[in-house]
């Protein structure tokens, strides 16, 4: 299966909001409410930021939110902070116990 | 505190084999599925394989099917990945991750580096 489609990069100034899209098909993103988002700083392990489309784990700021419409999921970060600069990856259940990641998006805080 | 510690990464020649391990602590290992996820240098994340809590169910990405085998020893709280017939494109940092019922990965290890080169 091909990776989910994410923009290669997005940017925003401190305090602004940015959204990152994640487009799949009805066999993955559109077929299940099991989309998750991960933040990865260089040289570090990924960190869970959103699960089940729009749920936040304990400890993740409420500036991070998720949504889904059809075959496209989105991660929105409001009130951008310098520490939000990182790579972001979406992931979706794709049936038969398999999962599919997006290609990743580099967020730059200007 | 949940901890996942991978080991076993190394330099291996194309066609060679390697076994990775992931030692888990801080949670009831035998109650959760576990996955391996890899990341080639400068590239994105790729899900590799998942094993059910009991070990009775295993699933693989097409890119590794028939060459990699995932297993676990619940008595030792350890996850394994046996990698055979390694190719240059298998070179990556391999992460183990605690898998929440196929929905998401809530904890990750720091990764172990596999280099495939002659």
Short mmCIF file of N, CA and C in Angstrom, two decimals, chain B residues 34-108:
data_model
loop_
_atom_site.label_atom_id
_atom_site.label_comp_id
_atom_site.label_asym_id
_atom_site.label_seq_id
_atom_site.Cartn_x
_atom_site.Cartn_y
_atom_site.Cartn_z
N UNK B 34 2.22 -5.68 20.30
CA UNK B 34 3.44 -4.91 20.11
C UNK B 34 3.77 -4.83 18.63
N UNK B 35 4.33 -3.72 18.23
CA UNK B 35 4.69 -3.52 16.82
C UNK B 35 6.15 -3.11 16.66
N UNK B 36 6.67 -3.32 15.46
CA UNK B 36 7.93 -2.74 15.02
C UNK B 36 7.62 -1.71 13.93
N UNK B 37 8.27 -0.57 14.04
CA UNK B 37 8.16 0.51 13.07
C UNK B 37 9.57 0.92 12.71
N UNK B 38 9.84 1.19 11.45
CA UNK B 38 11.20 1.58 11.06
C UNK B 38 11.23 2.93 10.37
N UNK B 39 12.42 3.50 10.35
CA UNK B 39 12.61 4.81 9.72
C UNK B 39 13.97 4.83 9.05
N UNK B 40 13.97 4.81 7.72
CA UNK B 40 15.21 4.91 6.96
C UNK B 40 15.81 6.29 7.16
N UNK B 41 17.12 6.44 7.02
CA UNK B 41 17.77 7.74 7.24
C UNK B 41 17.14 8.85 6.43
N UNK B 42 16.70 9.90 7.11
CA UNK B 42 16.10 11.03 6.44
C UNK B 42 14.72 10.81 5.87
N UNK B 43 14.12 9.66 6.17
CA UNK B 43 12.83 9.32 5.61
C UNK B 43 11.75 9.26 6.69
N UNK B 44 10.55 8.87 6.27
CA UNK B 44 9.43 8.81 7.18
C UNK B 44 9.31 7.47 7.89
N UNK B 45 8.27 7.35 8.69
CA UNK B 45 8.01 6.14 9.44
C UNK B 45 7.32 5.10 8.58
N UNK B 46 7.67 3.84 8.80
CA UNK B 46 7.02 2.73 8.08
C UNK B 46 6.68 1.64 9.06
N UNK B 47 5.40 1.30 9.17
CA UNK B 47 5.00 0.18 10.02
C UNK B 47 5.55 -1.11 9.40
N UNK B 48 6.11 -1.99 10.25
CA UNK B 48 6.75 -3.21 9.76
C UNK B 48 5.94 -4.46 10.12
N UNK B 49 5.56 -4.58 11.41
CA UNK B 49 4.93 -5.82 11.84
C UNK B 49 4.25 -5.62 13.19
N UNK B 50 3.26 -6.46 13.47
CA UNK B 50 2.58 -6.45 14.76
C UNK B 50 2.38 -7.88 15.22
N UNK B 51 2.41 -8.08 16.53
CA UNK B 51 2.14 -9.38 17.12
C UNK B 51 1.10 -9.20 18.22
N UNK B 52 0.16 -10.11 18.30
CA UNK B 52 -0.88 -10.02 19.31
C UNK B 52 -0.31 -10.26 20.70
N UNK B 53 -1.11 -10.00 21.70
CA UNK B 53 -0.64 -10.11 23.09
C UNK B 53 -0.16 -11.54 23.41
N UNK B 54 -0.84 -12.52 22.87
CA UNK B 54 -0.47 -13.91 23.15
C UNK B 54 0.62 -14.43 22.24
N UNK B 55 0.84 -13.72 21.15
CA UNK B 55 1.80 -14.18 20.15
C UNK B 55 1.16 -15.02 19.06
N UNK B 56 -0.13 -15.28 19.21
CA UNK B 56 -0.80 -16.15 18.26
C UNK B 56 -1.13 -15.51 16.91
N UNK B 57 -1.10 -14.20 16.85
CA UNK B 57 -1.39 -13.50 15.61
C UNK B 57 -0.23 -12.61 15.21
N UNK B 58 0.25 -12.76 13.99
CA UNK B 58 1.34 -11.93 13.49
C UNK B 58 0.99 -11.41 12.10
N UNK B 59 1.37 -10.17 11.85
CA UNK B 59 1.04 -9.52 10.58
C UNK B 59 2.24 -8.68 10.15
N UNK B 60 2.39 -8.56 8.80
CA UNK B 60 3.58 -7.90 8.26
C UNK B 60 3.23 -6.95 7.14
N UNK B 61 4.07 -5.94 6.97
CA UNK B 61 4.00 -5.11 5.78
C UNK B 61 4.46 -5.94 4.59
N UNK B 62 3.92 -5.65 3.43
CA UNK B 62 4.29 -6.41 2.24
C UNK B 62 5.80 -6.36 1.97
N UNK B 63 6.43 -5.25 2.35
CA UNK B 63 7.85 -5.06 2.06
C UNK B 63 8.76 -6.02 2.83
N UNK B 64 8.25 -6.65 3.88
CA UNK B 64 9.09 -7.55 4.68
C UNK B 64 8.50 -8.96 4.78
N UNK B 65 7.32 -9.15 4.24
CA UNK B 65 6.65 -10.44 4.37
C UNK B 65 7.49 -11.55 3.77
N UNK B 66 7.64 -12.64 4.51
CA UNK B 66 8.44 -13.76 4.05
C UNK B 66 9.91 -13.67 4.41
N UNK B 67 10.35 -12.51 4.86
CA UNK B 67 11.77 -12.34 5.23
C UNK B 67 11.93 -12.05 6.72
N UNK B 68 10.97 -11.35 7.31
CA UNK B 68 11.03 -10.99 8.73
C UNK B 68 10.04 -11.83 9.52
N UNK B 69 10.40 -12.12 10.78
CA UNK B 69 9.51 -12.83 11.68
C UNK B 69 9.46 -12.13 13.02
N UNK B 70 8.27 -11.77 13.44
CA UNK B 70 8.09 -11.15 14.76
C UNK B 70 7.71 -12.22 15.76
N UNK B 71 8.22 -12.10 16.97
CA UNK B 71 7.87 -13.05 18.03
C UNK B 71 8.00 -12.35 19.38
N UNK B 72 7.56 -13.02 20.40
CA UNK B 72 7.64 -12.45 21.75
C UNK B 72 7.80 -13.56 22.78
N UNK B 73 8.40 -13.20 23.91
CA UNK B 73 8.51 -14.11 25.04
C UNK B 73 7.90 -13.38 26.22
N UNK B 74 6.66 -13.69 26.55
CA UNK B 74 5.97 -12.98 27.61
C UNK B 74 6.57 -13.26 28.98
N UNK B 75 7.28 -14.37 29.13
CA UNK B 75 7.92 -14.67 30.40
C UNK B 75 9.14 -13.78 30.63
N UNK B 76 9.69 -13.26 29.53
CA UNK B 76 10.86 -12.39 29.61
C UNK B 76 10.52 -10.93 29.28
N UNK B 77 9.24 -10.65 29.03
CA UNK B 77 8.82 -9.28 28.66
C UNK B 77 9.64 -8.74 27.50
N UNK B 78 9.85 -9.57 26.50
CA UNK B 78 10.71 -9.19 25.39
C UNK B 78 10.06 -9.49 24.05
N UNK B 79 10.22 -8.53 23.16
CA UNK B 79 9.75 -8.62 21.78
C UNK B 79 10.96 -8.82 20.87
N UNK B 80 10.76 -9.56 19.79
CA UNK B 80 11.86 -9.84 18.87
C UNK B 80 11.45 -9.54 17.43
N UNK B 81 12.46 -9.32 16.60
CA UNK B 81 12.27 -9.25 15.15
C UNK B 81 13.44 -9.96 14.50
N UNK B 82 13.17 -11.11 13.92
CA UNK B 82 14.18 -11.84 13.16
C UNK B 82 14.14 -11.35 11.72
N UNK B 83 15.26 -10.83 11.24
CA UNK B 83 15.33 -10.27 9.89
C UNK B 83 16.29 -11.10 9.05
N UNK B 84 15.78 -11.71 8.01
CA UNK B 84 16.59 -12.52 7.10
C UNK B 84 16.61 -11.89 5.71
N UNK B 85 17.54 -12.35 4.90
CA UNK B 85 17.65 -11.88 3.50
C UNK B 85 17.61 -10.35 3.44
N UNK B 86 18.43 -9.73 4.26
CA UNK B 86 18.40 -8.28 4.37
C UNK B 86 18.85 -7.61 3.08
N UNK B 87 18.19 -6.49 2.78
CA UNK B 87 18.47 -5.71 1.58
C UNK B 87 18.91 -4.31 1.99
N UNK B 88 19.50 -3.60 1.06
CA UNK B 88 19.94 -2.23 1.35
C UNK B 88 18.77 -1.37 1.83
N UNK B 89 17.60 -1.61 1.27
CA UNK B 89 16.43 -0.80 1.62
C UNK B 89 15.86 -1.12 3.00
N UNK B 90 16.41 -2.14 3.68
CA UNK B 90 15.99 -2.43 5.05
C UNK B 90 16.77 -1.61 6.07
N UNK B 91 17.79 -0.90 5.61
CA UNK B 91 18.59 -0.06 6.51
C UNK B 91 17.71 1.03 7.12
N UNK B 92 17.71 1.08 8.46
CA UNK B 92 16.81 2.02 9.12
C UNK B 92 17.04 1.96 10.63
N UNK B 93 16.46 2.91 11.32
CA UNK B 93 16.31 2.80 12.77
C UNK B 93 15.01 2.04 13.00
N UNK B 94 15.08 0.99 13.81
CA UNK B 94 13.91 0.17 14.10
C UNK B 94 13.43 0.49 15.52
N UNK B 95 12.18 0.90 15.60
CA UNK B 95 11.54 1.21 16.87
C UNK B 95 10.57 0.09 17.24
N UNK B 96 10.53 -0.27 18.51
CA UNK B 96 9.42 -1.08 18.98
C UNK B 96 8.41 -0.14 19.63
N UNK B 97 7.15 -0.51 19.54
CA UNK B 97 6.09 0.36 20.04
C UNK B 97 4.97 -0.46 20.65
N UNK B 98 4.44 0.01 21.73
CA UNK B 98 3.28 -0.62 22.38
C UNK B 98 2.04 -0.28 21.57
N UNK B 99 1.33 -1.29 21.16
CA UNK B 99 0.24 -1.15 20.19
C UNK B 99 -1.11 -1.27 20.91
N UNK B 100 -1.92 -0.23 20.81
CA UNK B 100 -3.22 -0.23 21.47
C UNK B 100 -4.29 -0.75 20.51
N UNK B 101 -4.40 -2.07 20.49
CA UNK B 101 -5.49 -2.71 19.75
C UNK B 101 -5.62 -2.23 18.31
N UNK B 102 -4.49 -2.08 17.63
CA UNK B 102 -4.48 -1.66 16.23
C UNK B 102 -4.88 -0.20 16.03
N UNK B 103 -5.14 0.51 17.12
CA UNK B 103 -5.61 1.88 16.99
C UNK B 103 -4.49 2.90 16.95
N UNK B 104 -3.48 2.73 17.79
CA UNK B 104 -2.38 3.70 17.86
C UNK B 104 -1.25 3.11 18.70
N UNK B 105 -0.11 3.82 18.64
CA UNK B 105 1.07 3.42 19.41
C UNK B 105 1.24 4.43 20.54
N UNK B 106 1.09 3.99 21.78
CA UNK B 106 1.13 4.96 22.87
C UNK B 106 2.52 5.12 23.49
N UNK B 107 3.40 4.14 23.32
CA UNK B 107 4.77 4.27 23.82
C UNK B 107 5.73 3.70 22.79
N UNK B 108 6.89 4.36 22.69
CA UNK B 108 7.92 3.97 21.73
C UNK B 108 9.27 3.82 22.43
#
